[in-house]
């Protein structure tokens, strides 16, 4: 049983006093206090159940007993570090290697996606001896100093764009410069990266890496057009750089058909570095960088130790292994294909009914539904999206928005999300859109 | 029971193949494979017991059952993030606040000491609107890009010193520019920081922060001279900067007499930011930044969210709380005073007997024994220290070296280290020094 120590008001008051206010709460006007969770369900201090559509970290479902058991068993044996030999780290690296193309065969374990992306930067720079980075517009790669610098989503609000960071257009065929009516948007967007490299070279800059989420999340749940990644990789390699696939939100089977989202781009594309994190430990702080022997060797060759105090410890690896086991045993990739496919169909039906729904896109259990003021201008319906999120909360469905204008309703639920859950959320959205938001659109346009 | 999956040779072979070789092993010529651990004891694949003198992360003892129990209970309830309200984070922040001076009352939870130091940098720069950092020579503050830049121990071997980073002399009264015979080494070393600031100002640079471990560890288990921190803080404040105390290795009662090592400098000294990490979760990835309301407010004022996916989750906080409980219930600070004091006495006796032992310093269970070729030149006895570490391993005692020349034998054991353990290790060192290393000294000098 989960017992409340403080009344909700008191918790909130203490939190406002004791925790830095840059750490924000969901539904900040009336936050929820969650006491326990199971599968795709959250329970508040009154035992009220919420359907969770966004906790992608709790990948195999909140508080899965197999994960708790694996963690407790290993915690009772050994919670040390990688300076001692241990089987778990090699077992785990071996299992991860089996999910990746052969050339991605060397692993570094760390504690968070941010740590993974920072290490990827260090690896890329050490290997290429170049400094500059190309990133996609609106990208977010983590909260560390080095990553704010390569995250347009953050640096635009802070100290601005640094020399050595080059921002390529987001290959968004709904809002971007090339749209769904373009004959080959993959080529067209890849050419923008090529041009960016040429411009950088004219200024005497040298490209270390192209950094991108395999499906840009904060950018608005974007699906890359066919052929994009392969062609970008060709240009980046030609410039002496490496391709870093940020799979922190998208890996571990979320897309269903493949284990990694970059694999959606076909077998003739392979990144040089893959970073992983969020779903890896089902809530536990673990993350990883996978790379090639050549890149790892260049990093070793500098003669400097890389020691990450907690990274790759026996407990984190035991948890990581247990997560992989559950994904397989419970066929969660199959579930992502089935339930994600069904949910997308239901949302596409809503699109035929409600003019507010401008676009529905996604793969597996990574889906975005974009709200627009009208379908011609595609002007983002930011307030309507916020309203929908608030209304869904009243229906006890936890969901949120993403995208440059917070107009994309994002679905990244635990992978055990069911057909019934999909129907419940789509029915609720249908009712809310039917009842109220149409009005707010017509008032606003 | 801990079961071996692979024979040790195979584990080692797989590790060499699968894990980046920058991640080094202890005793790399013949690494140990540890299967389980309890208290201050490690057990290898043959059940052989080792006395652990260096695992400061496993602060209250390896695999303490109270910690495992707290973790498993919370993992079964909720392993979510700080965007939902939860009691654990405010309970934990409140408990930490009680250990600190009143003005350090706002907390940010993260996953590692490196993440904490990076956030401290961001806070300092945002608050002061200055960029430059003063660090101590030989300092190490973490593995991230931003921290390599302020870690002379690392950047000297890599890309070198960056503009905007200023290196102050390590206030080491055994090897440094002012020694134990100086009348006021605290003032003298603090004056070096003052001069550094003046030089920086002449170049038009602006100081955001002075960053230092409260007891420099990699620097060689250094104890700051009296009055140093207070005077440094005065100069730094005068320059518009803040004092960041890195307590990642030294906090949580390791020094025995105080909860934080900076408190050794007296009640009239208080840092503006304190970072904590390693011992905080007894092995679990958790770390924290504590700061003042003014600094936190300046960080909030930029309007940009700080979200750390795993930082401050209910499980990490439950573990943190359980660690605090054990420190209190088992009087581990008292134990650090008693056992650390006894160990230091025993090592001081070895100093009277063995010319190789140049210096013994430390407080609580943070002790360094420095080996020198001879006591006049104080030339570091690096090979002899390595030899002693290898010989102690044969006696099944795990220990290692620190300091610019790896000549300092460091003691940072789990806080349950006993009087018997202290006597065992000192007797072993006495025998080894008596038998063999004297020979190796005379051969080398």
Short mmCIF file of N, CA and C in Angstrom, two decimals, chain B residues 145-235:
data_model
loop_
_atom_site.label_atom_id
_atom_site.label_comp_id
_atom_site.label_asym_id
_atom_site.label_seq_id
_atom_site.Cartn_x
_atom_site.Cartn_y
_atom_site.Cartn_z
N UNK B 145 31.85 16.76 -21.25
CA UNK B 145 32.60 17.75 -22.02
C UNK B 145 32.88 19.02 -21.21
N UNK B 146 31.83 19.55 -20.57
CA UNK B 146 31.97 20.81 -19.82
C UNK B 146 32.89 20.65 -18.63
N UNK B 147 32.99 19.43 -18.10
CA UNK B 147 33.76 19.20 -16.87
C UNK B 147 35.19 18.82 -17.16
N UNK B 148 35.43 18.15 -18.29
CA UNK B 148 36.81 17.92 -18.73
C UNK B 148 37.48 19.30 -18.86
N UNK B 149 36.71 20.26 -19.39
CA UNK B 149 37.25 21.63 -19.57
C UNK B 149 37.70 22.26 -18.27
N UNK B 150 37.09 21.88 -17.14
CA UNK B 150 37.49 22.50 -15.86
C UNK B 150 38.23 21.49 -14.97
N UNK B 151 38.75 20.42 -15.58
CA UNK B 151 39.49 19.40 -14.81
C UNK B 151 40.92 19.29 -15.33
N UNK B 152 41.85 20.02 -14.69
CA UNK B 152 43.25 19.95 -15.15
C UNK B 152 43.78 18.51 -15.23
N UNK B 153 43.33 17.65 -14.31
CA UNK B 153 43.74 16.24 -14.30
C UNK B 153 43.44 15.58 -15.65
N UNK B 154 42.36 16.02 -16.31
CA UNK B 154 41.99 15.44 -17.61
C UNK B 154 42.45 16.30 -18.78
N UNK B 155 42.19 17.64 -18.72
CA UNK B 155 42.42 18.42 -19.94
C UNK B 155 43.90 18.51 -20.30
N UNK B 156 44.79 18.35 -19.30
CA UNK B 156 46.23 18.35 -19.60
C UNK B 156 46.59 17.19 -20.51
N UNK B 157 45.84 16.08 -20.41
CA UNK B 157 46.14 14.90 -21.25
C UNK B 157 45.35 14.96 -22.55
N UNK B 158 44.39 15.89 -22.65
CA UNK B 158 43.53 15.94 -23.84
C UNK B 158 43.76 17.25 -24.58
N UNK B 159 42.71 18.04 -24.72
CA UNK B 159 42.82 19.20 -25.61
C UNK B 159 43.47 20.43 -24.97
N UNK B 160 43.90 20.32 -23.73
CA UNK B 160 44.59 21.44 -23.10
C UNK B 160 43.65 22.43 -22.43
N UNK B 161 44.24 23.48 -21.89
CA UNK B 161 43.49 24.46 -21.09
C UNK B 161 42.78 25.45 -21.99
N UNK B 162 41.50 25.64 -21.75
CA UNK B 162 40.72 26.58 -22.56
C UNK B 162 40.78 27.98 -21.98
N UNK B 163 40.60 28.95 -22.85
CA UNK B 163 40.44 30.33 -22.41
C UNK B 163 39.20 30.34 -21.50
N UNK B 164 39.27 31.04 -20.42
CA UNK B 164 38.11 31.09 -19.54
C UNK B 164 38.21 30.10 -18.39
N UNK B 165 39.29 29.30 -18.39
CA UNK B 165 39.53 28.39 -17.26
C UNK B 165 40.85 28.81 -16.62
N UNK B 166 40.82 29.05 -15.32
CA UNK B 166 41.99 29.55 -14.61
C UNK B 166 42.37 28.54 -13.54
N UNK B 167 43.63 28.14 -13.52
CA UNK B 167 44.05 27.07 -12.60
C UNK B 167 44.84 27.65 -11.43
N UNK B 168 44.28 27.47 -10.24
CA UNK B 168 44.96 27.93 -9.02
C UNK B 168 45.80 26.79 -8.45
N UNK B 169 46.89 27.13 -7.75
CA UNK B 169 47.73 26.08 -7.15
C UNK B 169 46.92 25.26 -6.14
N UNK B 170 47.17 23.96 -6.12
CA UNK B 170 46.54 23.09 -5.14
C UNK B 170 47.10 23.44 -3.77
N UNK B 171 46.23 23.74 -2.79
CA UNK B 171 46.76 24.10 -1.46
C UNK B 171 47.23 22.86 -0.70
N UNK B 172 48.33 22.30 -1.18
CA UNK B 172 48.89 21.05 -0.67
C UNK B 172 50.13 21.43 0.14
N UNK B 173 50.00 21.34 1.46
CA UNK B 173 51.10 21.80 2.31
C UNK B 173 52.24 20.77 2.42
N UNK B 174 52.10 19.65 1.70
CA UNK B 174 53.21 18.69 1.69
C UNK B 174 54.07 18.88 0.44
N UNK B 175 53.40 19.08 -0.73
CA UNK B 175 54.14 19.19 -1.99
C UNK B 175 54.09 20.59 -2.59
N UNK B 176 53.19 21.42 -2.12
CA UNK B 176 52.88 22.66 -2.83
C UNK B 176 53.87 23.78 -2.59
N UNK B 177 53.52 24.99 -3.04
CA UNK B 177 54.44 26.13 -2.94
C UNK B 177 54.55 26.65 -1.50
N UNK B 178 53.49 26.46 -0.69
CA UNK B 178 53.58 26.81 0.74
C UNK B 178 53.38 25.52 1.53
N UNK B 179 54.28 25.27 2.46
CA UNK B 179 54.24 23.97 3.14
C UNK B 179 53.92 24.10 4.63
N UNK B 180 54.07 22.98 5.32
CA UNK B 180 53.64 22.92 6.72
C UNK B 180 54.40 23.89 7.61
N UNK B 181 55.56 24.38 7.12
CA UNK B 181 56.33 25.32 7.94
C UNK B 181 55.89 26.77 7.72
N UNK B 182 54.95 27.00 6.81
CA UNK B 182 54.46 28.36 6.55
C UNK B 182 53.57 28.80 7.71
N UNK B 183 53.63 30.08 8.02
CA UNK B 183 52.88 30.57 9.18
C UNK B 183 51.37 30.54 8.94
N UNK B 184 50.95 30.87 7.74
CA UNK B 184 49.51 30.89 7.46
C UNK B 184 49.25 30.42 6.02
N UNK B 185 49.38 29.12 5.79
CA UNK B 185 49.22 28.63 4.42
C UNK B 185 47.81 28.87 3.87
N UNK B 186 46.80 28.91 4.75
CA UNK B 186 45.43 29.18 4.29
C UNK B 186 45.36 30.54 3.59
N UNK B 187 45.93 31.55 4.25
CA UNK B 187 45.96 32.90 3.67
C UNK B 187 46.82 32.92 2.40
N UNK B 188 47.98 32.29 2.48
CA UNK B 188 48.92 32.33 1.35
C UNK B 188 48.31 31.70 0.10
N UNK B 189 47.67 30.53 0.27
CA UNK B 189 47.04 29.87 -0.89
C UNK B 189 45.80 30.64 -1.37
N UNK B 190 45.06 31.21 -0.44
CA UNK B 190 43.90 32.01 -0.84
C UNK B 190 44.35 33.23 -1.65
N UNK B 191 45.53 33.76 -1.29
CA UNK B 191 46.06 34.90 -2.04
C UNK B 191 46.37 34.54 -3.49
N UNK B 192 46.73 33.27 -3.73
CA UNK B 192 47.01 32.86 -5.13
C UNK B 192 45.73 32.93 -5.97
N UNK B 193 44.61 32.64 -5.34
CA UNK B 193 43.34 32.73 -6.06
C UNK B 193 43.01 34.20 -6.34
N UNK B 194 43.26 35.03 -5.34
CA UNK B 194 43.02 36.46 -5.49
C UNK B 194 43.85 37.03 -6.66
N UNK B 195 45.12 36.64 -6.71
CA UNK B 195 45.99 37.10 -7.80
C UNK B 195 45.47 36.63 -9.15
N UNK B 196 45.02 35.39 -9.19
CA UNK B 196 44.51 34.81 -10.43
C UNK B 196 43.30 35.61 -10.92
N UNK B 197 42.45 36.01 -9.99
CA UNK B 197 41.27 36.80 -10.35
C UNK B 197 41.72 38.16 -10.91
N UNK B 198 42.72 38.75 -10.24
CA UNK B 198 43.21 40.06 -10.71
C UNK B 198 43.77 39.95 -12.13
N UNK B 199 44.54 38.91 -12.37
CA UNK B 199 45.08 38.68 -13.73
C UNK B 199 43.96 38.51 -14.75
N UNK B 200 42.96 37.72 -14.37
CA UNK B 200 41.83 37.48 -15.27
C UNK B 200 41.12 38.79 -15.58
N UNK B 201 40.93 39.60 -14.56
CA UNK B 201 40.25 40.89 -14.75
C UNK B 201 41.04 41.79 -15.70
N UNK B 202 42.37 41.73 -15.56
CA UNK B 202 43.21 42.56 -16.46
C UNK B 202 42.97 42.18 -17.92
N UNK B 203 42.66 40.90 -18.14
CA UNK B 203 42.40 40.44 -19.51
C UNK B 203 40.93 40.64 -19.91
N UNK B 204 40.17 41.26 -19.01
CA UNK B 204 38.76 41.51 -19.33
C UNK B 204 37.85 40.31 -19.10
N UNK B 205 38.36 39.30 -18.42
CA UNK B 205 37.55 38.10 -18.16
C UNK B 205 36.71 38.30 -16.91
N UNK B 206 35.61 37.56 -16.81
CA UNK B 206 34.73 37.67 -15.65
C UNK B 206 34.50 36.29 -15.03
N UNK B 207 34.66 36.23 -13.73
CA UNK B 207 34.64 34.94 -13.02
C UNK B 207 33.21 34.56 -12.62
N UNK B 208 32.75 33.40 -13.09
CA UNK B 208 31.44 32.90 -12.67
C UNK B 208 31.56 32.12 -11.37
N UNK B 209 32.66 31.39 -11.22
CA UNK B 209 32.71 30.48 -10.08
C UNK B 209 34.11 29.98 -9.76
N UNK B 210 34.27 29.66 -8.49
CA UNK B 210 35.44 28.89 -8.03
C UNK B 210 34.89 27.51 -7.71
N UNK B 211 35.48 26.51 -8.32
CA UNK B 211 35.03 25.13 -8.20
C UNK B 211 36.10 24.33 -7.46
N UNK B 212 35.77 23.69 -6.35
CA UNK B 212 36.77 22.83 -5.70
C UNK B 212 36.10 21.73 -4.89
N UNK B 213 36.71 20.54 -4.92
CA UNK B 213 36.33 19.51 -3.96
C UNK B 213 36.69 20.02 -2.57
N UNK B 214 35.86 19.73 -1.60
CA UNK B 214 36.15 20.21 -0.25
C UNK B 214 37.37 19.53 0.35
N UNK B 215 37.68 18.35 -0.13
CA UNK B 215 38.97 17.69 0.13
C UNK B 215 39.41 17.11 -1.21
N UNK B 216 40.35 17.74 -1.90
CA UNK B 216 40.73 17.26 -3.23
C UNK B 216 41.21 15.79 -3.19
N UNK B 217 40.54 14.96 -4.00
CA UNK B 217 40.76 13.52 -3.95
C UNK B 217 41.81 13.08 -4.96
N UNK B 218 41.47 13.25 -6.25
CA UNK B 218 42.44 12.89 -7.29
C UNK B 218 43.74 13.66 -7.07
N UNK B 219 43.61 14.87 -6.51
CA UNK B 219 44.78 15.69 -6.21
C UNK B 219 45.69 15.08 -5.16
N UNK B 220 45.22 14.04 -4.46
CA UNK B 220 46.07 13.34 -3.49
C UNK B 220 45.58 13.38 -2.06
N UNK B 221 44.27 13.30 -1.87
CA UNK B 221 43.70 13.30 -0.52
C UNK B 221 44.24 14.48 0.28
N UNK B 222 43.91 15.67 -0.21
CA UNK B 222 44.46 16.91 0.37
C UNK B 222 43.49 17.49 1.39
N UNK B 223 44.05 17.96 2.52
CA UNK B 223 43.24 18.66 3.52
C UNK B 223 43.57 20.15 3.40
N UNK B 224 42.54 20.97 3.13
CA UNK B 224 42.78 22.40 2.98
C UNK B 224 43.31 23.00 4.27
N UNK B 225 44.27 23.93 4.17
CA UNK B 225 44.72 24.63 5.40
C UNK B 225 43.60 25.51 5.96
N UNK B 226 43.68 25.77 7.26
CA UNK B 226 42.66 26.55 7.96
C UNK B 226 42.47 27.93 7.30
N UNK B 227 41.22 28.30 7.16
CA UNK B 227 40.91 29.64 6.66
C UNK B 227 40.92 29.79 5.15
N UNK B 228 41.35 28.74 4.45
CA UNK B 228 41.48 28.84 2.99
C UNK B 228 40.16 29.16 2.31
N UNK B 229 39.13 28.34 2.57
CA UNK B 229 37.87 28.46 1.82
C UNK B 229 37.20 29.80 2.05
N UNK B 230 37.18 30.23 3.30
CA UNK B 230 36.51 31.49 3.63
C UNK B 230 37.15 32.66 2.86
N UNK B 231 38.47 32.65 2.84
CA UNK B 231 39.17 33.75 2.16
C UNK B 231 38.99 33.67 0.65
N UNK B 232 39.02 32.45 0.12
CA UNK B 232 38.78 32.29 -1.32
C UNK B 232 37.38 32.79 -1.66
N UNK B 233 36.41 32.39 -0.84
CA UNK B 233 35.02 32.79 -1.10
C UNK B 233 34.90 34.31 -1.12
N UNK B 234 35.61 34.98 -0.21
CA UNK B 234 35.56 36.45 -0.18
C UNK B 234 36.03 37.05 -1.50
N UNK B 235 37.18 36.55 -2.00
CA UNK B 235 37.70 37.07 -3.27
C UNK B 235 36.77 36.77 -4.43
#
